[in-house]
PDB file of C-alpha atoms in Angstrom:
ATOM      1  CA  UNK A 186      31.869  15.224  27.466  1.00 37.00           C
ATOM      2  CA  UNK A 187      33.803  12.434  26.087  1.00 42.00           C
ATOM      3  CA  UNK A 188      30.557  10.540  25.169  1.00 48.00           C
ATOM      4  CA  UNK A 189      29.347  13.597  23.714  1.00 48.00           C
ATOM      5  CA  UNK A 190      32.612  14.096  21.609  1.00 50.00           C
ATOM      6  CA  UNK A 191      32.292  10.249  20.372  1.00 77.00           C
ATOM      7  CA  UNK A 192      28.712  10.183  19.720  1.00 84.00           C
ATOM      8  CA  UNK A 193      29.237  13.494  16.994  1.00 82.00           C
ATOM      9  CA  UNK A 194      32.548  11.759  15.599  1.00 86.00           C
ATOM     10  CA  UNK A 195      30.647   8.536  14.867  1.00 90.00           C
ATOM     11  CA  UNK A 196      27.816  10.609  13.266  1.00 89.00           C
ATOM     12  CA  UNK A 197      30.177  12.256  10.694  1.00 86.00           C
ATOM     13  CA  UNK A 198      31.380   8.976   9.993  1.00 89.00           C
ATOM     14  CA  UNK A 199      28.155   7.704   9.400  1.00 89.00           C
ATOM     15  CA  UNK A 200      27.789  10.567   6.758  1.00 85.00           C
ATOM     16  CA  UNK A 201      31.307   9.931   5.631  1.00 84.00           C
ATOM     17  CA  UNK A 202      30.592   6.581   4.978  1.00 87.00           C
ATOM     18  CA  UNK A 203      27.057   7.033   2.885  1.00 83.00           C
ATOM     19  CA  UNK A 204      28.904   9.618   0.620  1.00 76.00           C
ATOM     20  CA  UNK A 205      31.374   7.154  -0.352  1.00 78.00           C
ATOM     21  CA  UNK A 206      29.646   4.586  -0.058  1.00 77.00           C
ATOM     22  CA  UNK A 207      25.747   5.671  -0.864  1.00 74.00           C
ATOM     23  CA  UNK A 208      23.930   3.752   1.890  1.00 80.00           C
ATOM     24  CA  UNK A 209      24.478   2.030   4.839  1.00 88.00           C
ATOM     25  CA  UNK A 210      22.755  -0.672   7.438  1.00 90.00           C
ATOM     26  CA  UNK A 211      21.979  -0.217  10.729  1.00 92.00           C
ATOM     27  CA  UNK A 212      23.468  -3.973  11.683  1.00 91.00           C
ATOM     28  CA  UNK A 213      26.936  -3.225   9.687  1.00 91.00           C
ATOM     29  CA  UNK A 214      27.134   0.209  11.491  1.00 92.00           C
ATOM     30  CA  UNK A 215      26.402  -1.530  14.934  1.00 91.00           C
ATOM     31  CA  UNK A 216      29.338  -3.884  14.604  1.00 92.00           C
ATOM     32  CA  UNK A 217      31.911  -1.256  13.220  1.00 90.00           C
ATOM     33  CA  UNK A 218      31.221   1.724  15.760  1.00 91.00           C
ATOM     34  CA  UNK A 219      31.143  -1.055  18.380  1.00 90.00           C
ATOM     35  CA  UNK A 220      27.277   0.243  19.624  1.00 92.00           C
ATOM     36  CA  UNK A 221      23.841  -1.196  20.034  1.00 92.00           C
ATOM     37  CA  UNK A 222      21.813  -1.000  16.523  1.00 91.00           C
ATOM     38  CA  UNK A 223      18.921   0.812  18.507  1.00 92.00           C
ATOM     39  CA  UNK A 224      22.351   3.683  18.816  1.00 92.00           C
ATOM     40  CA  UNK A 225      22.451   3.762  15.118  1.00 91.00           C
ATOM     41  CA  UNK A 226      18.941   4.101  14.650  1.00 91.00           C
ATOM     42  CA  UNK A 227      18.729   7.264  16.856  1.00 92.00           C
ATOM     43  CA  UNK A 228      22.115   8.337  14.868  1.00 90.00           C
ATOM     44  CA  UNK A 229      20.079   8.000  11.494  1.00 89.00           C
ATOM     45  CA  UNK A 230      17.106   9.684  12.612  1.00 87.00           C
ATOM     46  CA  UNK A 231      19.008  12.924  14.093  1.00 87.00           C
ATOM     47  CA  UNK A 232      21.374  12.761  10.959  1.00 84.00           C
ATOM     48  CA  UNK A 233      17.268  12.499   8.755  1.00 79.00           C
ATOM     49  CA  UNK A 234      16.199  15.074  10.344  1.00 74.00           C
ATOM     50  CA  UNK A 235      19.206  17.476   9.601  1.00 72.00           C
ATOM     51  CA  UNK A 236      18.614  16.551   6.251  1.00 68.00           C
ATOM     52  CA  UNK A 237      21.999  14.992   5.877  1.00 76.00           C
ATOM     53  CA  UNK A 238      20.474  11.210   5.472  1.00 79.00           C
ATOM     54  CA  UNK A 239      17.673   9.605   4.152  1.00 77.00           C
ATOM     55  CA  UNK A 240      16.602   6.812   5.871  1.00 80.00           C
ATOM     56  CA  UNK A 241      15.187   3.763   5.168  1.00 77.00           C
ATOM     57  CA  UNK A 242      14.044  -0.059   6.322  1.00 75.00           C
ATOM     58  CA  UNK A 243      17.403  -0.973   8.338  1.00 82.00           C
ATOM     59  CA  UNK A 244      19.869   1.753   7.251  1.00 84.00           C
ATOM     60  CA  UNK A 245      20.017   4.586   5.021  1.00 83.00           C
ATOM     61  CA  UNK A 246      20.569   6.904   1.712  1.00 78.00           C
ATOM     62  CA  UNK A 247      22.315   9.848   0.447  1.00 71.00           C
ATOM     63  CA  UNK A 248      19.543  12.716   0.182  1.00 67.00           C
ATOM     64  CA  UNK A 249      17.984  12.805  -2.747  1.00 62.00           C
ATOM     65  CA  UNK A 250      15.975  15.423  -4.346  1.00 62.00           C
ATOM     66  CA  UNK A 251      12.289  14.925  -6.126  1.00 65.00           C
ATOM     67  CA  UNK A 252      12.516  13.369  -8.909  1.00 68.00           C
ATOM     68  CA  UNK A 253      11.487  14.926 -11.772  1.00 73.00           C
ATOM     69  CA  UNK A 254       7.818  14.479 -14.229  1.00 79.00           C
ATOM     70  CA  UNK A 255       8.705  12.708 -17.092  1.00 81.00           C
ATOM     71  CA  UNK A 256       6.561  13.295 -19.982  1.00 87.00           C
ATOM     72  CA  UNK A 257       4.493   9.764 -21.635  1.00 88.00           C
ATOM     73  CA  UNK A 258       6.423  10.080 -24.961  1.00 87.00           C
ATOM     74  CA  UNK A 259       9.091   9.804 -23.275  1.00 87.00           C
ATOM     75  CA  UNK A 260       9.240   7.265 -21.004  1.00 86.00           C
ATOM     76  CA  UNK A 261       9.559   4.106 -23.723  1.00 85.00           C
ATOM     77  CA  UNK A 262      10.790   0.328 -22.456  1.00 82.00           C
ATOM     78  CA  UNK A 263       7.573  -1.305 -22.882  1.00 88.00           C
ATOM     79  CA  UNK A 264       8.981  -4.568 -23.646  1.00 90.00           C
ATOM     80  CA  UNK A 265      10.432  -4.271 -20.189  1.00 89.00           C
ATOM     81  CA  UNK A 266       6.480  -2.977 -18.945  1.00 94.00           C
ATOM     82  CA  UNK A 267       4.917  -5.791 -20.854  1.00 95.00           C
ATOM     83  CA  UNK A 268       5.078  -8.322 -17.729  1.00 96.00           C
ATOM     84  CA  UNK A 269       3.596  -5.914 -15.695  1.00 97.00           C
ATOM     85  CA  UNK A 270       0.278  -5.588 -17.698  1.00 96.00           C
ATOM     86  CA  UNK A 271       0.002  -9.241 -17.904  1.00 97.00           C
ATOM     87  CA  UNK A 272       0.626  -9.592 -14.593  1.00 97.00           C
ATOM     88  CA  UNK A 273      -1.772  -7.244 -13.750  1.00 98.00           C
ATOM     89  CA  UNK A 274      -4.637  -8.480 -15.967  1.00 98.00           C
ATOM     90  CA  UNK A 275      -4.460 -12.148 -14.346  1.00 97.00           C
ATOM     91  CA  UNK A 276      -5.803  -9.995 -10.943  1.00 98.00           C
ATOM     92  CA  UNK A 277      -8.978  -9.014 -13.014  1.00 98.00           C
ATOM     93  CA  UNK A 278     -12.008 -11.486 -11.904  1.00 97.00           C
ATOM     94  CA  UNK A 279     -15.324 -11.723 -13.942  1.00 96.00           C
ATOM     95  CA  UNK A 280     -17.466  -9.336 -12.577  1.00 97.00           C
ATOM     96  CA  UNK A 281     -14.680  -6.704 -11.464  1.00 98.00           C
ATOM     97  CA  UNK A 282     -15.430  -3.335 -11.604  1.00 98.00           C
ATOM     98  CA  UNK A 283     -11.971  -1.648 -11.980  1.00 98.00           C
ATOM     99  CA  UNK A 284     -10.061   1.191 -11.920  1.00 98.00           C
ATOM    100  CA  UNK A 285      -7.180   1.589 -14.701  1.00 98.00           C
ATOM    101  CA  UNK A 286      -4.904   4.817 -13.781  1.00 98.00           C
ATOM    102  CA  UNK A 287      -3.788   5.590 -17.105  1.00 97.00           C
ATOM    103  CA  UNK A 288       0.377   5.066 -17.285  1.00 96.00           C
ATOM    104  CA  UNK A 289       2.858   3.395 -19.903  1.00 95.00           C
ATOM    105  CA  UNK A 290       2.591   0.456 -17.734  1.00 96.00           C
ATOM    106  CA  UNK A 291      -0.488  -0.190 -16.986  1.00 97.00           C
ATOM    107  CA  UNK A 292      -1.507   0.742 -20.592  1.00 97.00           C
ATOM    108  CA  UNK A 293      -0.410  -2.402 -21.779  1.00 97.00           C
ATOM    109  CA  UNK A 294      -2.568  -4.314 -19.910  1.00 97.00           C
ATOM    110  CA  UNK A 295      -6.013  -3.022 -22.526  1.00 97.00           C
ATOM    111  CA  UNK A 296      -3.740  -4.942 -25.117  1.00 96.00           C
ATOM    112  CA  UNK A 297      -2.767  -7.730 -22.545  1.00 95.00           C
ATOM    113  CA  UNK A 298      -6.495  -8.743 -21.826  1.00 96.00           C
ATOM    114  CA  UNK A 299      -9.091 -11.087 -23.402  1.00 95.00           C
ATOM    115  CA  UNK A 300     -12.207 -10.359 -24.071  1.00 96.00           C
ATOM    116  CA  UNK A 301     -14.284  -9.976 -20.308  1.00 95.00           C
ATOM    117  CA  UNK A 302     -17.707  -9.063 -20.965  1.00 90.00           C
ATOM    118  CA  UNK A 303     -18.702  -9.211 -17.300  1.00 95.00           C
ATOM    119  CA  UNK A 304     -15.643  -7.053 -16.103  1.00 98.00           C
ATOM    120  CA  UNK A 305     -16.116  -3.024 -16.189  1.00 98.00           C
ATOM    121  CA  UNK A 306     -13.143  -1.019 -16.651  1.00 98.00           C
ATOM    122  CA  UNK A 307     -12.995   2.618 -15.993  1.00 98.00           C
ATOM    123  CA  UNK A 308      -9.890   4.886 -16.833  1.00 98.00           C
ATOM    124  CA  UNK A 309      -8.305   8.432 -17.356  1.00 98.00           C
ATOM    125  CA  UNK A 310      -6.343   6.750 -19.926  1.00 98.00           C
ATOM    126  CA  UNK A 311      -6.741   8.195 -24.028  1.00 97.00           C
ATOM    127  CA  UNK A 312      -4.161   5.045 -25.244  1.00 96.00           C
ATOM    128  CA  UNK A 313      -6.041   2.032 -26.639  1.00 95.00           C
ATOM    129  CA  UNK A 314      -9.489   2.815 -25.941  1.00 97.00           C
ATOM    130  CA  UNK A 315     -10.814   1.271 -28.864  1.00 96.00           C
ATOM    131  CA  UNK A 316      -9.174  -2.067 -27.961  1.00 94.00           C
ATOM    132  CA  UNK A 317     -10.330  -2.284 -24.584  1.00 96.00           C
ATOM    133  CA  UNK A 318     -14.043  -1.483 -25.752  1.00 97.00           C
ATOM    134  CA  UNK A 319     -14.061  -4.338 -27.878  1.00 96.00           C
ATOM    135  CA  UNK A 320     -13.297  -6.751 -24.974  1.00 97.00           C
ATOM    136  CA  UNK A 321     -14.736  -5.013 -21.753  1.00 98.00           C
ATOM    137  CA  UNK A 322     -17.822  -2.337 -20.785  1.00 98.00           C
ATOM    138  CA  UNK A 323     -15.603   0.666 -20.957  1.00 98.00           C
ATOM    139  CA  UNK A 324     -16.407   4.137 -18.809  1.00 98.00           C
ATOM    140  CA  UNK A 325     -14.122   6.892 -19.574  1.00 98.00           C
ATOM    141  CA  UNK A 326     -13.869   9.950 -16.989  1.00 98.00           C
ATOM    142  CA  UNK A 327     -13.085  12.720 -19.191  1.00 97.00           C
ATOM    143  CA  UNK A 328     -11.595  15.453 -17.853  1.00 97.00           C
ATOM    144  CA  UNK A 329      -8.937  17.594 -18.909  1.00 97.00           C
ATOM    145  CA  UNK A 330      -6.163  16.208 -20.970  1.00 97.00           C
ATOM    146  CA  UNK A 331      -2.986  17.073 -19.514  1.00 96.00           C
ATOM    147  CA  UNK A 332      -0.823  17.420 -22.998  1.00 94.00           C
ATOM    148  CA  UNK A 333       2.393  15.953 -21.617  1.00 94.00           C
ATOM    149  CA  UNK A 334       1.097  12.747 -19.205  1.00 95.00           C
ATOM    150  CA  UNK A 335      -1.408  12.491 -22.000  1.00 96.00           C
ATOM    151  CA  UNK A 336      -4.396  11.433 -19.528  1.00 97.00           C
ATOM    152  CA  UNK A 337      -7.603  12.954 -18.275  1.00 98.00           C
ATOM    153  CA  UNK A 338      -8.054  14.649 -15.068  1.00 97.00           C
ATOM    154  CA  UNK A 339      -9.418  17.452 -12.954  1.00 96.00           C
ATOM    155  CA  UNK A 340     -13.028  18.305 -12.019  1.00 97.00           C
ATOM    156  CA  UNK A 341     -14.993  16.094 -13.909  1.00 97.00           C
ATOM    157  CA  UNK A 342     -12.769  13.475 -14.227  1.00 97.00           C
ATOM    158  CA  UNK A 343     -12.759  13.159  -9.891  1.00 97.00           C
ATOM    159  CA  UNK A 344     -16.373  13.907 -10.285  1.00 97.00           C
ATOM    160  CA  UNK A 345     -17.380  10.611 -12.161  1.00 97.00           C
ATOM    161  CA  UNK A 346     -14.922   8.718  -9.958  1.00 98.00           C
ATOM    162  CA  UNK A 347     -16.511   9.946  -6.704  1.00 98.00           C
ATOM    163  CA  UNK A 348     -19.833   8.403  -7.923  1.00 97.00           C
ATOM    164  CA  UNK A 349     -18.869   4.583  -8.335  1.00 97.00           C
ATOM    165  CA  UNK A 350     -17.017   2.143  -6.395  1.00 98.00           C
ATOM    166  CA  UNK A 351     -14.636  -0.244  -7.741  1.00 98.00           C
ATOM    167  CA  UNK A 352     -13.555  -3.650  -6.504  1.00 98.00           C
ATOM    168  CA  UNK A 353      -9.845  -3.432  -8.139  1.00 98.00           C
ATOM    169  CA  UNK A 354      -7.788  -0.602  -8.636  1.00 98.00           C
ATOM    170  CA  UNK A 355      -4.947  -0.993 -10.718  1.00 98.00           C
ATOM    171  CA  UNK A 356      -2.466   2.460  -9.992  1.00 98.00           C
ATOM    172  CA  UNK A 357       1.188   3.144 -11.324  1.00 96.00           C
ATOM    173  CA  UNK A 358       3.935   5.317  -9.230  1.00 93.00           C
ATOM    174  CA  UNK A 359       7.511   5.389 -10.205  1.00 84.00           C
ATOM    175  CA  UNK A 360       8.497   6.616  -6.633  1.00 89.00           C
ATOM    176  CA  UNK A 361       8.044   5.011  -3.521  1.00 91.00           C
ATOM    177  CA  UNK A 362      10.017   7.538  -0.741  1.00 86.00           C
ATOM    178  CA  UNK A 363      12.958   5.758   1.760  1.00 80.00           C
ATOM    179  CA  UNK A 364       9.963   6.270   4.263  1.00 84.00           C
ATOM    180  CA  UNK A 365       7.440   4.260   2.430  1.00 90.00           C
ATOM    181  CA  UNK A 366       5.398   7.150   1.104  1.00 92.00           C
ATOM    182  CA  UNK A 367       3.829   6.439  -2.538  1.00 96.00           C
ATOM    183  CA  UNK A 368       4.533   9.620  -4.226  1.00 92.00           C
ATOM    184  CA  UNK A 369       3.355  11.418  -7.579  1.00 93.00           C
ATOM    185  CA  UNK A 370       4.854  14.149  -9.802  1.00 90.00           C
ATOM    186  CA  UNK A 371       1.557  15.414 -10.952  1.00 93.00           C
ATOM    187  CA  UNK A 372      -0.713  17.472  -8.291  1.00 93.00           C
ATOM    188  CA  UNK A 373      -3.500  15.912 -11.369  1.00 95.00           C
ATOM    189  CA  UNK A 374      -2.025  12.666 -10.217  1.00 96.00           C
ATOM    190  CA  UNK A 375      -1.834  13.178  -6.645  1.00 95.00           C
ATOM    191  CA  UNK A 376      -5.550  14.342  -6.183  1.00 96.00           C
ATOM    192  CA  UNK A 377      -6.933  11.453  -8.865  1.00 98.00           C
ATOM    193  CA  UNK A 378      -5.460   8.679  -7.087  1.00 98.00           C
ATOM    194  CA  UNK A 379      -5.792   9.457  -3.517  1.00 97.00           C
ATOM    195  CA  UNK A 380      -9.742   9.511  -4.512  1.00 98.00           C
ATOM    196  CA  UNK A 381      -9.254   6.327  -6.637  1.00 98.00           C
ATOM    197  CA  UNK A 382      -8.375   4.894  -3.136  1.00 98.00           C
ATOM    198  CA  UNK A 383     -11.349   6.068  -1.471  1.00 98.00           C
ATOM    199  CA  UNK A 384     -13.658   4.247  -3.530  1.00 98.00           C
ATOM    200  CA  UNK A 385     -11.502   0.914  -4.174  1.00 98.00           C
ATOM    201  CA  UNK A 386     -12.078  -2.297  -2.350  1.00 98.00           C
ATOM    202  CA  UNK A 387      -8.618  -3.856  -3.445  1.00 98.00           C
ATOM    203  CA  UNK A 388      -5.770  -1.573  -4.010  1.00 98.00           C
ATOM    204  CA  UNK A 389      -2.822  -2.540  -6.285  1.00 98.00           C
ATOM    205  CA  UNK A 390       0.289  -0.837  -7.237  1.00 98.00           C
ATOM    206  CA  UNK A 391       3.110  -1.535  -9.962  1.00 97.00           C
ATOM    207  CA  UNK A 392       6.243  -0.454  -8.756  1.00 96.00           C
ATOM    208  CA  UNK A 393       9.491  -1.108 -11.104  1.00 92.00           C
ATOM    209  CA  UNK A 394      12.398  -2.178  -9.134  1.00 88.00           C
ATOM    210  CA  UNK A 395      14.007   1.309 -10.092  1.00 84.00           C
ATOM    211  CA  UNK A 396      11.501   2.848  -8.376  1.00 89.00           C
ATOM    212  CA  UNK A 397      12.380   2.261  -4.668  1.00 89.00           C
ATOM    213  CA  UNK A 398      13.783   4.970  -2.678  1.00 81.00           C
ATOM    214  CA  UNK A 399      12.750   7.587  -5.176  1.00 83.00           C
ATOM    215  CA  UNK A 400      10.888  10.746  -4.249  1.00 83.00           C
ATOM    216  CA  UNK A 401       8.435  12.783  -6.029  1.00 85.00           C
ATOM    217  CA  UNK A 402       6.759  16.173  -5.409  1.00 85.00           C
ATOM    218  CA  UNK A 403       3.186  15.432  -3.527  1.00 90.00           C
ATOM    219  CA  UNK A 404       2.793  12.138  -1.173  1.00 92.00           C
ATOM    220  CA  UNK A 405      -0.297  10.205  -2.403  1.00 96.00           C
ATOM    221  CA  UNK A 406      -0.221   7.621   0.771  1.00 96.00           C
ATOM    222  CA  UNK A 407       1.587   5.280   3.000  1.00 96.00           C
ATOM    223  CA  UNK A 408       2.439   2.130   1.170  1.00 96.00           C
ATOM    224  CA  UNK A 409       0.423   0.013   4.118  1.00 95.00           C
ATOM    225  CA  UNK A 410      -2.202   1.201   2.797  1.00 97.00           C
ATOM    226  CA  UNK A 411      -2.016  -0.643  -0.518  1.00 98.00           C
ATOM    227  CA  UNK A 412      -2.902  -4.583  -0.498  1.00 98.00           C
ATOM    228  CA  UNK A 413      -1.299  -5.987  -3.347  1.00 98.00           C
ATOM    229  CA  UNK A 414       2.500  -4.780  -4.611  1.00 98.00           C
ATOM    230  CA  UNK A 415       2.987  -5.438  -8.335  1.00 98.00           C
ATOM    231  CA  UNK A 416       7.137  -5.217  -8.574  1.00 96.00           C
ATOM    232  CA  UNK A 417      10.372  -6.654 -10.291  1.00 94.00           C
ATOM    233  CA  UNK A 418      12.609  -6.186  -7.374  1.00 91.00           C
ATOM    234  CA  UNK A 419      14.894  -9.216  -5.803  1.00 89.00           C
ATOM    235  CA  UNK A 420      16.003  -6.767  -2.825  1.00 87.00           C
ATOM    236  CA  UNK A 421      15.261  -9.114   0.096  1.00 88.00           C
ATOM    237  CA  UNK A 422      15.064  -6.007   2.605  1.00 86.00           C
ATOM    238  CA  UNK A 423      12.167  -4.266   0.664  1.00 90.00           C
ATOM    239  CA  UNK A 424      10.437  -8.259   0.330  1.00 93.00           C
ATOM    240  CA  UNK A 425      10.367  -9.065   4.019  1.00 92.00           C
ATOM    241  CA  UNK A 426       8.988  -5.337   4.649  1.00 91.00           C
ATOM    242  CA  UNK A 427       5.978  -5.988   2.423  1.00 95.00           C
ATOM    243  CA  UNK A 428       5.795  -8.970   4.137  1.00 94.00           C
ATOM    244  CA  UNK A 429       6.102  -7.754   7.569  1.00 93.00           C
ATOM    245  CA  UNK A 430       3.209  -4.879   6.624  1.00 93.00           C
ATOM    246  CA  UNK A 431       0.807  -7.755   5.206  1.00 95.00           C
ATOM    247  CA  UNK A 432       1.091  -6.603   1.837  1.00 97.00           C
ATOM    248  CA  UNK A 433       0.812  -9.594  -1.050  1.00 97.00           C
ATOM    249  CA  UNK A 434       3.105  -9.034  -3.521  1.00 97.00           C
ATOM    250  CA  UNK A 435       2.963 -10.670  -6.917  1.00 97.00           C
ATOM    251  CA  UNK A 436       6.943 -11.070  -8.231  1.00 95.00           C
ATOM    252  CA  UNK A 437       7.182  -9.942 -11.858  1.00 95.00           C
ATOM    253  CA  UNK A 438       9.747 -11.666 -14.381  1.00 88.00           C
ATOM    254  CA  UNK A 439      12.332  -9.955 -16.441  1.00 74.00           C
ATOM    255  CA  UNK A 440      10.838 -10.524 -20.028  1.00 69.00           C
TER     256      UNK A 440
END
C-alpha cells in the first residue's frame, strides 16, 4: 500500500513539476524521485493517457490543444522562409519530376530556382506560377481554390496527382505532434498530401524549429515515414531522433 501511496505522490509531482516548469526528462526525473528511468516512462505514459501529459522523445509536455489554421495572408516572415526554399531547391536534380505542396515556404523556392528545363514541377500552388513556367515544365492540378490557404485541392486536384509519380516531393507542415505524427489543419491538406506520399519516391518535409511539439487537427503520417527533414532547429534531442529513425536531415541557417 505504501508503494502504491508513493507511486501516485510521485505522479502528481511529475504533473506539478511540468506546470511550473512546462516539460520534463525522463533522466532528470529518474535521479530526483530516486527510480529507474524505465519507472518514469511508465509514469509518463499513464499520466499521457489521462490526458494530463504529453509526451515526447525522453520526457514530456504540458497538453496542448490543436493548433489552429492560419490563413496564407497571414502568415508573413518570408525573409525568415527564404533559406528554406533555397535549401530546398539545391535537392532538385535534372530530370526530377516533383511535387511542390503549395505553402509560404515552399513558395519561395519557384523564385529561389534557376532555370531547369529537364526538371518537371507539379503543384496546388496559385503564387508565382508565371515564374516557375519560365524556368521549369510546369503541371498545375487545379482543383478547388480554398479562399483562405489560397491553393488548389479536392477531386480533381487528387485526381491528376493519382495519375503520375514523382521522384521528389517537397511538403510543408507547421506541426509535428510530441508523438512524431506530421499533422495538418486542413482535411484539403490532410487528404492531398497523404496521396502526394503514395506516389513519391523521395519524401521531404520543411519543418520550422517552432513547429515541434505542435498539434494540428487530422494526422497526415508518422514522421519515419519521411526521408529527408528540412528544419532550423539546434534541439539536440529532436537531432539524434531523426538520426536514430534514419532520417537525413539538411540543417537550415538563420538568414
Amino acid at each position: 500500500m505504501n508503494k502504491m501511496l508513493f507511486t501516485e505522490e510521485r505522479r502528481k509531482r511529475i504533473v506539478d513539476l511540468i506546470q511550473q516548469e512546462g516539460r520534463v526528462q525522463v533522466k532528470e526525473l529518474a535521479v530526483l524521485f530516486s527510480v529507474t528511468e524505465d519507472a518514469i516512462r511508465k509514469d509518463l505514459r499513464l499520466l499521457d493517457e489521462q490526458g494530463l501529459v504529453q509526451k515526447t522523445y525522453g520526457g514530456a509536455l504540458l497538453p496542448s490543444k490543436a493548433s489552429a489554421f492560419i490563413a496564407y495572408k497571414d502568415r508573413g516572415g518570408a525573409e525568415a522562409k527564404k533559406p528554406f526554399a533555397k535549401a530546398a531547391t539545391a535537392l532538385i536534380e535534372p530530370g526530377d519530376t516533383i511535387f511542390i505542396e503549395s505553402s509560404s515556404y515552399t513558395n519561395l523556392m519557384f523564385y529561389e530556382m534557376e532555370p531547369m528545363p529537364g526538371v518537371t514541377v507539379v503543384t496546388n500552388s496559385i503564387h508565382g506560377l508565371s515564374e516557375l513556367a519560365a524556368k521549369v515544365k510546369l503541371i498545375h492540378v487545379g482543383g478547388t481554390i480554398h479562399p483562405e490557404d489560397e491553393s488548389g485541392y479536392g477531386f480533381f486536384a487528387l485526381q491528376t496527382i493519382q495519375q503520375m509519380n514523382f521522384d521528389k516531393c517537397f511538403l510543408r507542415t507547421s506541426g509535428i505532434s510530441p508523438d512524431w505524427k506530421v499533422s495538418a489543419a486542413l482535411q484539403d491538406s490532410l487528404e492531398l498530401k497523404q496521396t502526394v506520399l503514395r506516389h513519391s519516391k523521395q519524401k521531404i518535409l520543411l519543418i520550422g524549429k517552432n513547429h515541434w511539439n505542435r498539434v494540428h487537427r487530422y494526422n497526415v503520417c508518422e514522421l519515419g515515414e519521411i526521408d529527408v527533414v528540412l528544419t532550423d532547429t539546434d534541439d539536440q534531442m529532436v537531432l539524434s531522433k531523426l538520426d536514430g529513425q534514419g532520417i537525413e536531415v539538411v540543417t537550415v541557417s538563420a538568414p
